[in-house]
């Protein structure tokens, strides 16, 4: 079907986009032969390598690469010199135009997940060119028998969440035994995920790592990533929708089946899928519930199109399947967030429930958190957390400029 122009409102900005612009400087003045040679080398080095461009893979081609990698994990582990207790688990495979593959693995040790033990093998023609490792330490512990009980680990994790201001804190599921390799020498540990609400009403997915021998807390990080902003109107746009009988829904069949739901003030579940008797959504005013829904759907489709058109990626997981969006979360909730557990974006209505946080750059920011979760998987803490957040900010600005919407002009705010 051909979607019709829609009216929608958008937000002015998520977080400040932190973009680092790197330039090569040339000294002014009289040139010498040596300076000319250096300048020539710099220009040569700066030339792009077409062979290193990402190759656009179909779902079946990607599945084949992953299947092939899965069939050779034992050989790969041996070639990398991993210990007898270590095994590799394929997370993803990317391929360059020149045939170079980049296979990312997670590791297990004696059957336990190794957090911070992931590595990527870069190969061409079946020959390994280099290996990128999250840790250079040998994955090894004296034994895998915990001294601390799971109940004690869970109790400490809940206490950590309460100390951070969380409410309704409760371990989502029992603490799992892992090898923690995210900082220094690997140790036997427990990972507990604590649910509930953060101090501002954002859902909590606090990961707490506890030393399984001493009971000491090693680290913690929040897995629900957020971004803030204010709304503005972005004029009339075209949305991807789906007709079912005599009604329409905010289901974008052309972009992985992305759906937009109305939580209507709720804070759990999916709420209600936006539906209408006509294919016109909202009126540009926050008082109309459909306006924020149209805004979120528009931001999601722009982000999908940007990653596919510019980077050749077919959805966040590169599998052609879209996440979904939820709007009207909570009451006067001044935030938006990405949650891995539902693989979805959620938007609040802002101050006094009349400034939905649903601009192009907010949507792109949150969706990029989803992309990061299935690629670099950067833990939302410390340096990796900073890179995670900066990546979302930078790509959000890129999507906004690429969208070229005259009512929501690209900026770095």
PDB file of C-alpha atoms in Angstrom, residues 13-312:
ATOM      1  CA  UNK A  13      17.369  16.680  20.922  1.00  0.00           C
ATOM      2  CA  UNK A  14      18.307  13.606  22.912  1.00  0.00           C
ATOM      3  CA  UNK A  15      21.691  14.016  24.531  1.00  0.00           C
ATOM      4  CA  UNK A  16      24.390  16.411  23.334  1.00  0.00           C
ATOM      5  CA  UNK A  17      26.052  14.631  20.418  1.00  0.00           C
ATOM      6  CA  UNK A  18      29.742  14.214  21.162  1.00  0.00           C
ATOM      7  CA  UNK A  19      31.495  14.150  17.812  1.00  0.00           C
ATOM      8  CA  UNK A  20      35.278  14.175  17.467  1.00  0.00           C
ATOM      9  CA  UNK A  21      36.476  15.675  14.200  1.00  0.00           C
ATOM     10  CA  UNK A  22      39.969  14.531  13.253  1.00  0.00           C
ATOM     11  CA  UNK A  23      41.893  16.580  10.708  1.00  0.00           C
ATOM     12  CA  UNK A  24      45.367  16.318   9.208  1.00  0.00           C
ATOM     13  CA  UNK A  25      47.197  19.656   9.378  1.00  0.00           C
ATOM     14  CA  UNK A  26      49.758  20.889   6.826  1.00  0.00           C
ATOM     15  CA  UNK A  27      52.385  23.426   7.809  1.00  0.00           C
ATOM     16  CA  UNK A  28      52.432  26.656   5.821  1.00  0.00           C
ATOM     17  CA  UNK A  29      55.665  28.080   4.424  1.00  0.00           C
ATOM     18  CA  UNK A  30      58.365  27.074   2.007  1.00  0.00           C
ATOM     19  CA  UNK A  31      58.095  23.450   1.062  1.00  0.00           C
ATOM     20  CA  UNK A  32      61.124  21.180   1.041  1.00  0.00           C
ATOM     21  CA  UNK A  33      61.577  17.883  -0.759  1.00  0.00           C
ATOM     22  CA  UNK A  34      61.238  16.060   2.583  1.00  0.00           C
ATOM     23  CA  UNK A  35      58.078  17.953   3.466  1.00  0.00           C
ATOM     24  CA  UNK A  36      56.615  17.234   0.022  1.00  0.00           C
ATOM     25  CA  UNK A  37      57.363  13.547   0.447  1.00  0.00           C
ATOM     26  CA  UNK A  38      55.763  13.511   3.896  1.00  0.00           C
ATOM     27  CA  UNK A  39      52.688  15.322   2.591  1.00  0.00           C
ATOM     28  CA  UNK A  40      52.442  12.901  -0.314  1.00  0.00           C
ATOM     29  CA  UNK A  41      52.634   9.926   2.064  1.00  0.00           C
ATOM     30  CA  UNK A  42      49.932  11.478   4.267  1.00  0.00           C
ATOM     31  CA  UNK A  43      47.643  11.955   1.280  1.00  0.00           C
ATOM     32  CA  UNK A  44      48.270   8.389   0.157  1.00  0.00           C
ATOM     33  CA  UNK A  45      47.604   7.038   3.639  1.00  0.00           C
ATOM     34  CA  UNK A  46      44.356   8.967   3.813  1.00  0.00           C
ATOM     35  CA  UNK A  47      42.919   7.311   0.710  1.00  0.00           C
ATOM     36  CA  UNK A  48      39.959   5.030   1.453  1.00  0.00           C
ATOM     37  CA  UNK A  49      40.317   1.299   0.930  1.00  0.00           C
ATOM     38  CA  UNK A  50      37.286   0.105  -1.086  1.00  0.00           C
ATOM     39  CA  UNK A  51      38.041  -3.483  -0.154  1.00  0.00           C
ATOM     40  CA  UNK A  52      37.515  -2.717   3.530  1.00  0.00           C
ATOM     41  CA  UNK A  53      33.960  -1.518   2.941  1.00  0.00           C
ATOM     42  CA  UNK A  54      31.239  -3.528   4.623  1.00  0.00           C
ATOM     43  CA  UNK A  55      29.686  -6.086   2.274  1.00  0.00           C
ATOM     44  CA  UNK A  56      25.902  -6.077   2.254  1.00  0.00           C
ATOM     45  CA  UNK A  57      24.798  -9.610   3.114  1.00  0.00           C
ATOM     46  CA  UNK A  58      21.390 -11.157   2.644  1.00  0.00           C
ATOM     47  CA  UNK A  59      19.852 -12.969   5.605  1.00  0.00           C
ATOM     48  CA  UNK A  60      20.743 -16.337   4.054  1.00  0.00           C
ATOM     49  CA  UNK A  61      24.341 -15.284   3.313  1.00  0.00           C
ATOM     50  CA  UNK A  62      24.799 -14.098   6.899  1.00  0.00           C
ATOM     51  CA  UNK A  63      23.246 -17.315   8.233  1.00  0.00           C
ATOM     52  CA  UNK A  64      25.645 -19.360   6.085  1.00  0.00           C
ATOM     53  CA  UNK A  65      28.677 -17.483   7.429  1.00  0.00           C
ATOM     54  CA  UNK A  66      27.513 -17.981  11.007  1.00  0.00           C
ATOM     55  CA  UNK A  67      26.807 -21.669  10.371  1.00  0.00           C
ATOM     56  CA  UNK A  68      30.281 -22.140   8.888  1.00  0.00           C
ATOM     57  CA  UNK A  69      31.869 -20.375  11.869  1.00  0.00           C
ATOM     58  CA  UNK A  70      29.851 -22.496  14.305  1.00  0.00           C
ATOM     59  CA  UNK A  71      31.095 -25.673  12.632  1.00  0.00           C
ATOM     60  CA  UNK A  72      34.735 -24.729  13.194  1.00  0.00           C
ATOM     61  CA  UNK A  73      34.739 -23.316  16.740  1.00  0.00           C
ATOM     62  CA  UNK A  74      36.832 -26.200  18.106  1.00  0.00           C
ATOM     63  CA  UNK A  75      39.488 -25.725  15.423  1.00  0.00           C
ATOM     64  CA  UNK A  76      39.436 -21.967  15.979  1.00  0.00           C
ATOM     65  CA  UNK A  77      39.920 -22.384  19.735  1.00  0.00           C
ATOM     66  CA  UNK A  78      42.861 -24.702  19.116  1.00  0.00           C
ATOM     67  CA  UNK A  79      44.424 -22.352  16.552  1.00  0.00           C
ATOM     68  CA  UNK A  80      44.145 -19.483  19.046  1.00  0.00           C
ATOM     69  CA  UNK A  81      45.894 -21.540  21.713  1.00  0.00           C
ATOM     70  CA  UNK A  82      42.964 -21.498  24.122  1.00  0.00           C
ATOM     71  CA  UNK A  83      42.966 -23.847  27.105  1.00  0.00           C
ATOM     72  CA  UNK A  84      41.269 -27.254  27.084  1.00  0.00           C
ATOM     73  CA  UNK A  85      38.446 -25.911  29.292  1.00  0.00           C
ATOM     74  CA  UNK A  86      37.646 -23.054  26.924  1.00  0.00           C
ATOM     75  CA  UNK A  87      35.114 -23.083  24.125  1.00  0.00           C
ATOM     76  CA  UNK A  88      34.082 -20.447  21.603  1.00  0.00           C
ATOM     77  CA  UNK A  89      30.511 -19.358  20.890  1.00  0.00           C
ATOM     78  CA  UNK A  90      29.882 -17.419  17.660  1.00  0.00           C
ATOM     79  CA  UNK A  91      28.102 -14.100  18.204  1.00  0.00           C
ATOM     80  CA  UNK A  92      28.272 -12.624  14.698  1.00  0.00           C
ATOM     81  CA  UNK A  93      30.161 -12.586  11.407  1.00  0.00           C
ATOM     82  CA  UNK A  94      30.714  -9.546   9.192  1.00  0.00           C
ATOM     83  CA  UNK A  95      32.363  -9.535   5.773  1.00  0.00           C
ATOM     84  CA  UNK A  96      34.262  -6.903   3.795  1.00  0.00           C
ATOM     85  CA  UNK A  97      34.081  -6.309   0.066  1.00  0.00           C
ATOM     86  CA  UNK A  98      37.534  -7.890  -0.388  1.00  0.00           C
ATOM     87  CA  UNK A  99      36.427 -11.130   1.301  1.00  0.00           C
ATOM     88  CA  UNK A 100      37.876 -10.450   4.749  1.00  0.00           C
ATOM     89  CA  UNK A 101      35.659 -11.861   7.499  1.00  0.00           C
ATOM     90  CA  UNK A 102      35.377 -10.605  11.068  1.00  0.00           C
ATOM     91  CA  UNK A 103      34.066 -13.349  13.347  1.00  0.00           C
ATOM     92  CA  UNK A 104      33.179 -12.315  16.889  1.00  0.00           C
ATOM     93  CA  UNK A 105      33.176 -14.997  19.559  1.00  0.00           C
ATOM     94  CA  UNK A 106      32.216 -15.171  23.192  1.00  0.00           C
ATOM     95  CA  UNK A 107      33.973 -17.695  25.408  1.00  0.00           C
ATOM     96  CA  UNK A 108      33.032 -20.255  28.019  1.00  0.00           C
ATOM     97  CA  UNK A 109      35.312 -21.819  30.625  1.00  0.00           C
ATOM     98  CA  UNK A 110      34.317 -25.197  32.056  1.00  0.00           C
ATOM     99  CA  UNK A 111      30.855 -24.432  30.741  1.00  0.00           C
ATOM    100  CA  UNK A 112      30.613 -21.019  32.451  1.00  0.00           C
ATOM    101  CA  UNK A 113      30.129 -17.797  30.438  1.00  0.00           C
ATOM    102  CA  UNK A 114      33.254 -15.625  30.370  1.00  0.00           C
ATOM    103  CA  UNK A 115      32.208 -11.972  30.738  1.00  0.00           C
ATOM    104  CA  UNK A 116      34.838  -9.776  29.105  1.00  0.00           C
ATOM    105  CA  UNK A 117      36.431 -12.676  27.271  1.00  0.00           C
ATOM    106  CA  UNK A 118      35.047 -11.932  23.810  1.00  0.00           C
ATOM    107  CA  UNK A 119      37.373 -11.769  20.814  1.00  0.00           C
ATOM    108  CA  UNK A 120      37.181 -11.116  17.080  1.00  0.00           C
ATOM    109  CA  UNK A 121      39.153 -13.041  14.464  1.00  0.00           C
ATOM    110  CA  UNK A 122      39.940 -11.175  11.237  1.00  0.00           C
ATOM    111  CA  UNK A 123      40.640 -13.609   8.389  1.00  0.00           C
ATOM    112  CA  UNK A 124      40.912 -13.700   4.622  1.00  0.00           C
ATOM    113  CA  UNK A 125      40.969 -16.766   2.414  1.00  0.00           C
ATOM    114  CA  UNK A 126      40.885 -18.994   5.477  1.00  0.00           C
ATOM    115  CA  UNK A 127      44.041 -17.386   6.897  1.00  0.00           C
ATOM    116  CA  UNK A 128      43.865 -15.441  10.178  1.00  0.00           C
ATOM    117  CA  UNK A 129      45.295 -11.933   9.735  1.00  0.00           C
ATOM    118  CA  UNK A 130      44.827 -10.654  13.291  1.00  0.00           C
ATOM    119  CA  UNK A 131      42.840 -11.171  16.484  1.00  0.00           C
ATOM    120  CA  UNK A 132      41.242  -8.474  18.620  1.00  0.00           C
ATOM    121  CA  UNK A 133      40.749  -9.501  22.261  1.00  0.00           C
ATOM    122  CA  UNK A 134      38.810  -7.841  25.056  1.00  0.00           C
ATOM    123  CA  UNK A 135      41.418  -9.155  27.504  1.00  0.00           C
ATOM    124  CA  UNK A 136      44.983 -10.345  27.127  1.00  0.00           C
ATOM    125  CA  UNK A 137      44.835 -12.367  30.349  1.00  0.00           C
ATOM    126  CA  UNK A 138      44.710 -16.152  30.250  1.00  0.00           C
ATOM    127  CA  UNK A 139      41.215 -17.372  31.097  1.00  0.00           C
ATOM    128  CA  UNK A 140      41.858 -19.600  34.068  1.00  0.00           C
ATOM    129  CA  UNK A 141      40.746 -19.927  37.697  1.00  0.00           C
ATOM    130  CA  UNK A 142      41.883 -22.333  40.441  1.00  0.00           C
ATOM    131  CA  UNK A 143      38.461 -24.029  40.544  1.00  0.00           C
ATOM    132  CA  UNK A 144      34.815 -23.299  39.838  1.00  0.00           C
ATOM    133  CA  UNK A 145      33.436 -24.055  43.298  1.00  0.00           C
ATOM    134  CA  UNK A 146      31.789 -20.998  44.842  1.00  0.00           C
ATOM    135  CA  UNK A 147      32.295 -20.191  48.527  1.00  0.00           C
ATOM    136  CA  UNK A 148      29.534 -17.584  48.532  1.00  0.00           C
ATOM    137  CA  UNK A 149      25.912 -18.719  48.173  1.00  0.00           C
ATOM    138  CA  UNK A 150      23.714 -17.527  45.332  1.00  0.00           C
ATOM    139  CA  UNK A 151      21.312 -16.056  47.894  1.00  0.00           C
ATOM    140  CA  UNK A 152      24.105 -13.935  49.366  1.00  0.00           C
ATOM    141  CA  UNK A 153      25.118 -12.713  45.909  1.00  0.00           C
ATOM    142  CA  UNK A 154      21.527 -11.811  45.088  1.00  0.00           C
ATOM    143  CA  UNK A 155      21.112 -10.010  48.416  1.00  0.00           C
ATOM    144  CA  UNK A 156      24.201  -7.932  47.797  1.00  0.00           C
ATOM    145  CA  UNK A 157      23.009  -7.066  44.293  1.00  0.00           C
ATOM    146  CA  UNK A 158      19.612  -5.889  45.566  1.00  0.00           C
ATOM    147  CA  UNK A 159      21.368  -3.794  48.228  1.00  0.00           C
ATOM    148  CA  UNK A 160      23.525  -2.211  45.513  1.00  0.00           C
ATOM    149  CA  UNK A 161      20.398  -1.321  43.535  1.00  0.00           C
ATOM    150  CA  UNK A 162      18.736   0.174  46.611  1.00  0.00           C
ATOM    151  CA  UNK A 163      21.859   2.218  47.333  1.00  0.00           C
ATOM    152  CA  UNK A 164      21.671   3.611  43.796  1.00  0.00           C
ATOM    153  CA  UNK A 165      18.132   4.845  44.494  1.00  0.00           C
ATOM    154  CA  UNK A 166      16.203   2.043  42.826  1.00  0.00           C
ATOM    155  CA  UNK A 167      12.684   1.117  43.916  1.00  0.00           C
ATOM    156  CA  UNK A 168      10.912  -2.238  43.931  1.00  0.00           C
ATOM    157  CA  UNK A 169      14.333  -3.873  43.575  1.00  0.00           C
ATOM    158  CA  UNK A 170      14.239  -7.613  43.014  1.00  0.00           C
ATOM    159  CA  UNK A 171      16.563 -10.105  41.352  1.00  0.00           C
ATOM    160  CA  UNK A 172      14.970 -10.881  37.971  1.00  0.00           C
ATOM    161  CA  UNK A 173      16.290 -14.430  38.133  1.00  0.00           C
ATOM    162  CA  UNK A 174      18.772 -16.379  40.188  1.00  0.00           C
ATOM    163  CA  UNK A 175      22.406 -15.304  40.217  1.00  0.00           C
ATOM    164  CA  UNK A 176      24.392 -17.170  37.573  1.00  0.00           C
ATOM    165  CA  UNK A 177      27.943 -18.351  38.019  1.00  0.00           C
ATOM    166  CA  UNK A 178      30.388 -16.789  35.530  1.00  0.00           C
ATOM    167  CA  UNK A 179      34.046 -16.061  34.964  1.00  0.00           C
ATOM    168  CA  UNK A 180      34.624 -12.319  35.265  1.00  0.00           C
ATOM    169  CA  UNK A 181      37.401 -11.201  32.900  1.00  0.00           C
ATOM    170  CA  UNK A 182      36.329  -7.615  32.450  1.00  0.00           C
ATOM    171  CA  UNK A 183      39.027  -6.150  34.668  1.00  0.00           C
ATOM    172  CA  UNK A 184      42.400  -7.685  35.388  1.00  0.00           C
ATOM    173  CA  UNK A 185      42.983 -11.340  36.223  1.00  0.00           C
ATOM    174  CA  UNK A 186      39.864 -13.485  35.673  1.00  0.00           C
ATOM    175  CA  UNK A 187      37.965 -14.594  38.789  1.00  0.00           C
ATOM    176  CA  UNK A 188      35.033 -16.857  39.584  1.00  0.00           C
ATOM    177  CA  UNK A 189      31.973 -14.676  40.136  1.00  0.00           C
ATOM    178  CA  UNK A 190      28.202 -14.398  40.228  1.00  0.00           C
ATOM    179  CA  UNK A 191      26.207 -12.134  37.910  1.00  0.00           C
ATOM    180  CA  UNK A 192      22.862 -10.954  39.247  1.00  0.00           C
ATOM    181  CA  UNK A 193      20.404  -8.815  37.271  1.00  0.00           C
ATOM    182  CA  UNK A 194      18.196  -6.647  39.480  1.00  0.00           C
ATOM    183  CA  UNK A 195      14.865  -5.375  38.174  1.00  0.00           C
ATOM    184  CA  UNK A 196      12.557  -2.673  39.501  1.00  0.00           C
ATOM    185  CA  UNK A 197      12.652   1.060  38.830  1.00  0.00           C
ATOM    186  CA  UNK A 198      15.487   3.558  38.919  1.00  0.00           C
ATOM    187  CA  UNK A 199      15.082   6.751  40.959  1.00  0.00           C
ATOM    188  CA  UNK A 200      13.533   8.650  38.001  1.00  0.00           C
ATOM    189  CA  UNK A 201      11.073   5.902  37.088  1.00  0.00           C
ATOM    190  CA  UNK A 202      13.191   4.298  34.367  1.00  0.00           C
ATOM    191  CA  UNK A 203      13.092   0.476  34.480  1.00  0.00           C
ATOM    192  CA  UNK A 204      16.168  -1.052  36.081  1.00  0.00           C
ATOM    193  CA  UNK A 205      18.297  -3.885  34.734  1.00  0.00           C
ATOM    194  CA  UNK A 206      21.231  -3.480  37.099  1.00  0.00           C
ATOM    195  CA  UNK A 207      23.943  -6.080  36.543  1.00  0.00           C
ATOM    196  CA  UNK A 208      25.990  -6.725  39.685  1.00  0.00           C
ATOM    197  CA  UNK A 209      29.142  -8.861  39.637  1.00  0.00           C
ATOM    198  CA  UNK A 210      30.075 -10.487  42.959  1.00  0.00           C
ATOM    199  CA  UNK A 211      33.275 -12.402  43.713  1.00  0.00           C
ATOM    200  CA  UNK A 212      32.137 -15.995  44.262  1.00  0.00           C
ATOM    201  CA  UNK A 213      35.008 -16.683  46.657  1.00  0.00           C
ATOM    202  CA  UNK A 214      35.018 -13.565  48.856  1.00  0.00           C
ATOM    203  CA  UNK A 215      31.540 -12.095  48.398  1.00  0.00           C
ATOM    204  CA  UNK A 216      32.990  -8.685  47.492  1.00  0.00           C
ATOM    205  CA  UNK A 217      31.219  -6.649  44.844  1.00  0.00           C
ATOM    206  CA  UNK A 218      33.480  -6.368  41.797  1.00  0.00           C
ATOM    207  CA  UNK A 219      31.460  -4.020  39.598  1.00  0.00           C
ATOM    208  CA  UNK A 220      27.974  -3.072  38.448  1.00  0.00           C
ATOM    209  CA  UNK A 221      26.353  -1.475  35.408  1.00  0.00           C
ATOM    210  CA  UNK A 222      22.906  -0.450  34.264  1.00  0.00           C
ATOM    211  CA  UNK A 223      21.715  -2.188  31.097  1.00  0.00           C
ATOM    212  CA  UNK A 224      18.844   0.204  30.366  1.00  0.00           C
ATOM    213  CA  UNK A 225      20.347   3.095  28.382  1.00  0.00           C
ATOM    214  CA  UNK A 226      18.679   6.488  28.367  1.00  0.00           C
ATOM    215  CA  UNK A 227      18.587   9.869  26.567  1.00  0.00           C
ATOM    216  CA  UNK A 228      16.700  13.154  27.126  1.00  0.00           C
ATOM    217  CA  UNK A 229      15.355  16.089  25.055  1.00  0.00           C
ATOM    218  CA  UNK A 230      12.444  18.406  24.262  1.00  0.00           C
ATOM    219  CA  UNK A 231       9.794  18.134  21.552  1.00  0.00           C
ATOM    220  CA  UNK A 232       9.099  20.298  18.545  1.00  0.00           C
ATOM    221  CA  UNK A 233       6.927  19.875  15.453  1.00  0.00           C
ATOM    222  CA  UNK A 234       8.424  18.397  12.302  1.00  0.00           C
ATOM    223  CA  UNK A 235       5.691  18.886   9.801  1.00  0.00           C
ATOM    224  CA  UNK A 236       3.971  16.366   7.587  1.00  0.00           C
ATOM    225  CA  UNK A 237       5.820  13.115   6.832  1.00  0.00           C
ATOM    226  CA  UNK A 238       5.127   9.765   5.196  1.00  0.00           C
ATOM    227  CA  UNK A 239       4.876   6.720   7.463  1.00  0.00           C
ATOM    228  CA  UNK A 240       5.079   3.030   6.716  1.00  0.00           C
ATOM    229  CA  UNK A 241       1.800   1.487   7.932  1.00  0.00           C
ATOM    230  CA  UNK A 242      -0.192  -1.689   7.393  1.00  0.00           C
ATOM    231  CA  UNK A 243      -3.846  -2.047   6.379  1.00  0.00           C
ATOM    232  CA  UNK A 244      -5.875  -4.850   7.904  1.00  0.00           C
ATOM    233  CA  UNK A 245      -9.445  -4.990   6.662  1.00  0.00           C
ATOM    234  CA  UNK A 246     -10.978  -1.546   7.131  1.00  0.00           C
ATOM    235  CA  UNK A 247      -8.376  -0.322   9.629  1.00  0.00           C
ATOM    236  CA  UNK A 248      -4.695   0.607   9.702  1.00  0.00           C
ATOM    237  CA  UNK A 249      -1.949   0.004  12.269  1.00  0.00           C
ATOM    238  CA  UNK A 250       1.420   1.589  12.926  1.00  0.00           C
ATOM    239  CA  UNK A 251       3.147  -1.548  11.677  1.00  0.00           C
ATOM    240  CA  UNK A 252       5.907  -0.899   9.166  1.00  0.00           C
ATOM    241  CA  UNK A 253       5.921  -4.046   7.037  1.00  0.00           C
ATOM    242  CA  UNK A 254       8.635  -2.633   4.796  1.00  0.00           C
ATOM    243  CA  UNK A 255      11.074  -2.180   7.657  1.00  0.00           C
ATOM    244  CA  UNK A 256      11.206  -5.421   9.546  1.00  0.00           C
ATOM    245  CA  UNK A 257       7.698  -5.193  10.958  1.00  0.00           C
ATOM    246  CA  UNK A 258       8.426  -2.309  13.340  1.00  0.00           C
ATOM    247  CA  UNK A 259       5.393  -1.691  15.561  1.00  0.00           C
ATOM    248  CA  UNK A 260       4.529   1.344  17.662  1.00  0.00           C
ATOM    249  CA  UNK A 261       2.542   0.807  20.851  1.00  0.00           C
ATOM    250  CA  UNK A 262       0.652   3.125  23.202  1.00  0.00           C
ATOM    251  CA  UNK A 263       1.438   2.428  26.877  1.00  0.00           C
ATOM    252  CA  UNK A 264      -1.070   5.133  27.863  1.00  0.00           C
ATOM    253  CA  UNK A 265       0.726   5.933  31.111  1.00  0.00           C
ATOM    254  CA  UNK A 266       1.688   2.353  31.923  1.00  0.00           C
ATOM    255  CA  UNK A 267       5.195   1.161  32.705  1.00  0.00           C
ATOM    256  CA  UNK A 268       5.182  -2.504  31.628  1.00  0.00           C
ATOM    257  CA  UNK A 269       4.058  -4.691  28.767  1.00  0.00           C
ATOM    258  CA  UNK A 270       3.428  -3.345  25.287  1.00  0.00           C
ATOM    259  CA  UNK A 271       0.138  -1.558  25.810  1.00  0.00           C
ATOM    260  CA  UNK A 272      -1.978  -1.226  22.668  1.00  0.00           C
ATOM    261  CA  UNK A 273      -0.804  -1.237  19.058  1.00  0.00           C
ATOM    262  CA  UNK A 274      -1.780   2.072  17.451  1.00  0.00           C
ATOM    263  CA  UNK A 275      -4.681   1.514  15.065  1.00  0.00           C
ATOM    264  CA  UNK A 276      -6.960   3.839  13.147  1.00  0.00           C
ATOM    265  CA  UNK A 277      -9.847   3.768  10.706  1.00  0.00           C
ATOM    266  CA  UNK A 278      -7.889   6.112   8.426  1.00  0.00           C
ATOM    267  CA  UNK A 279      -4.220   6.236   7.486  1.00  0.00           C
ATOM    268  CA  UNK A 280      -3.701   9.643   9.071  1.00  0.00           C
ATOM    269  CA  UNK A 281      -1.976   9.778  12.460  1.00  0.00           C
ATOM    270  CA  UNK A 282      -1.971  12.589  14.983  1.00  0.00           C
ATOM    271  CA  UNK A 283      -2.443  16.314  14.498  1.00  0.00           C
ATOM    272  CA  UNK A 284       0.955  17.687  15.502  1.00  0.00           C
ATOM    273  CA  UNK A 285      -0.144  18.370  19.081  1.00  0.00           C
ATOM    274  CA  UNK A 286       0.963  16.387  22.146  1.00  0.00           C
ATOM    275  CA  UNK A 287      -2.640  16.259  23.401  1.00  0.00           C
ATOM    276  CA  UNK A 288      -3.355  13.788  20.587  1.00  0.00           C
ATOM    277  CA  UNK A 289      -1.935  10.396  21.626  1.00  0.00           C
ATOM    278  CA  UNK A 290      -1.253   9.454  18.004  1.00  0.00           C
ATOM    279  CA  UNK A 291       1.170  12.363  17.526  1.00  0.00           C
ATOM    280  CA  UNK A 292       3.903  10.821  19.686  1.00  0.00           C
ATOM    281  CA  UNK A 293       3.208   7.447  18.065  1.00  0.00           C
ATOM    282  CA  UNK A 294       3.693   8.915  14.578  1.00  0.00           C
ATOM    283  CA  UNK A 295       6.832  10.682  15.787  1.00  0.00           C
ATOM    284  CA  UNK A 296       8.357   7.496  17.203  1.00  0.00           C
ATOM    285  CA  UNK A 297       7.433   5.505  14.081  1.00  0.00           C
ATOM    286  CA  UNK A 298       8.990   8.177  11.876  1.00  0.00           C
ATOM    287  CA  UNK A 299      12.243   8.217  13.868  1.00  0.00           C
ATOM    288  CA  UNK A 300      12.437   4.430  13.743  1.00  0.00           C
ATOM    289  CA  UNK A 301      11.906   4.259   9.986  1.00  0.00           C
ATOM    290  CA  UNK A 302      14.510   6.975   9.344  1.00  0.00           C
ATOM    291  CA  UNK A 303      17.063   5.153  11.478  1.00  0.00           C
ATOM    292  CA  UNK A 304      16.311   1.843   9.723  1.00  0.00           C
ATOM    293  CA  UNK A 305      16.667   3.516   6.312  1.00  0.00           C
ATOM    294  CA  UNK A 306      19.889   5.294   7.301  1.00  0.00           C
ATOM    295  CA  UNK A 307      21.638   2.133   8.445  1.00  0.00           C
ATOM    296  CA  UNK A 308      20.440   0.208   5.384  1.00  0.00           C
ATOM    297  CA  UNK A 309      21.151   2.910   2.796  1.00  0.00           C
ATOM    298  CA  UNK A 310      24.409   4.283   4.175  1.00  0.00           C
ATOM    299  CA  UNK A 311      25.916   1.239   5.902  1.00  0.00           C
ATOM    300  CA  UNK A 312      24.200  -1.677   4.165  1.00  0.00           C
TER     301      UNK A 312
END
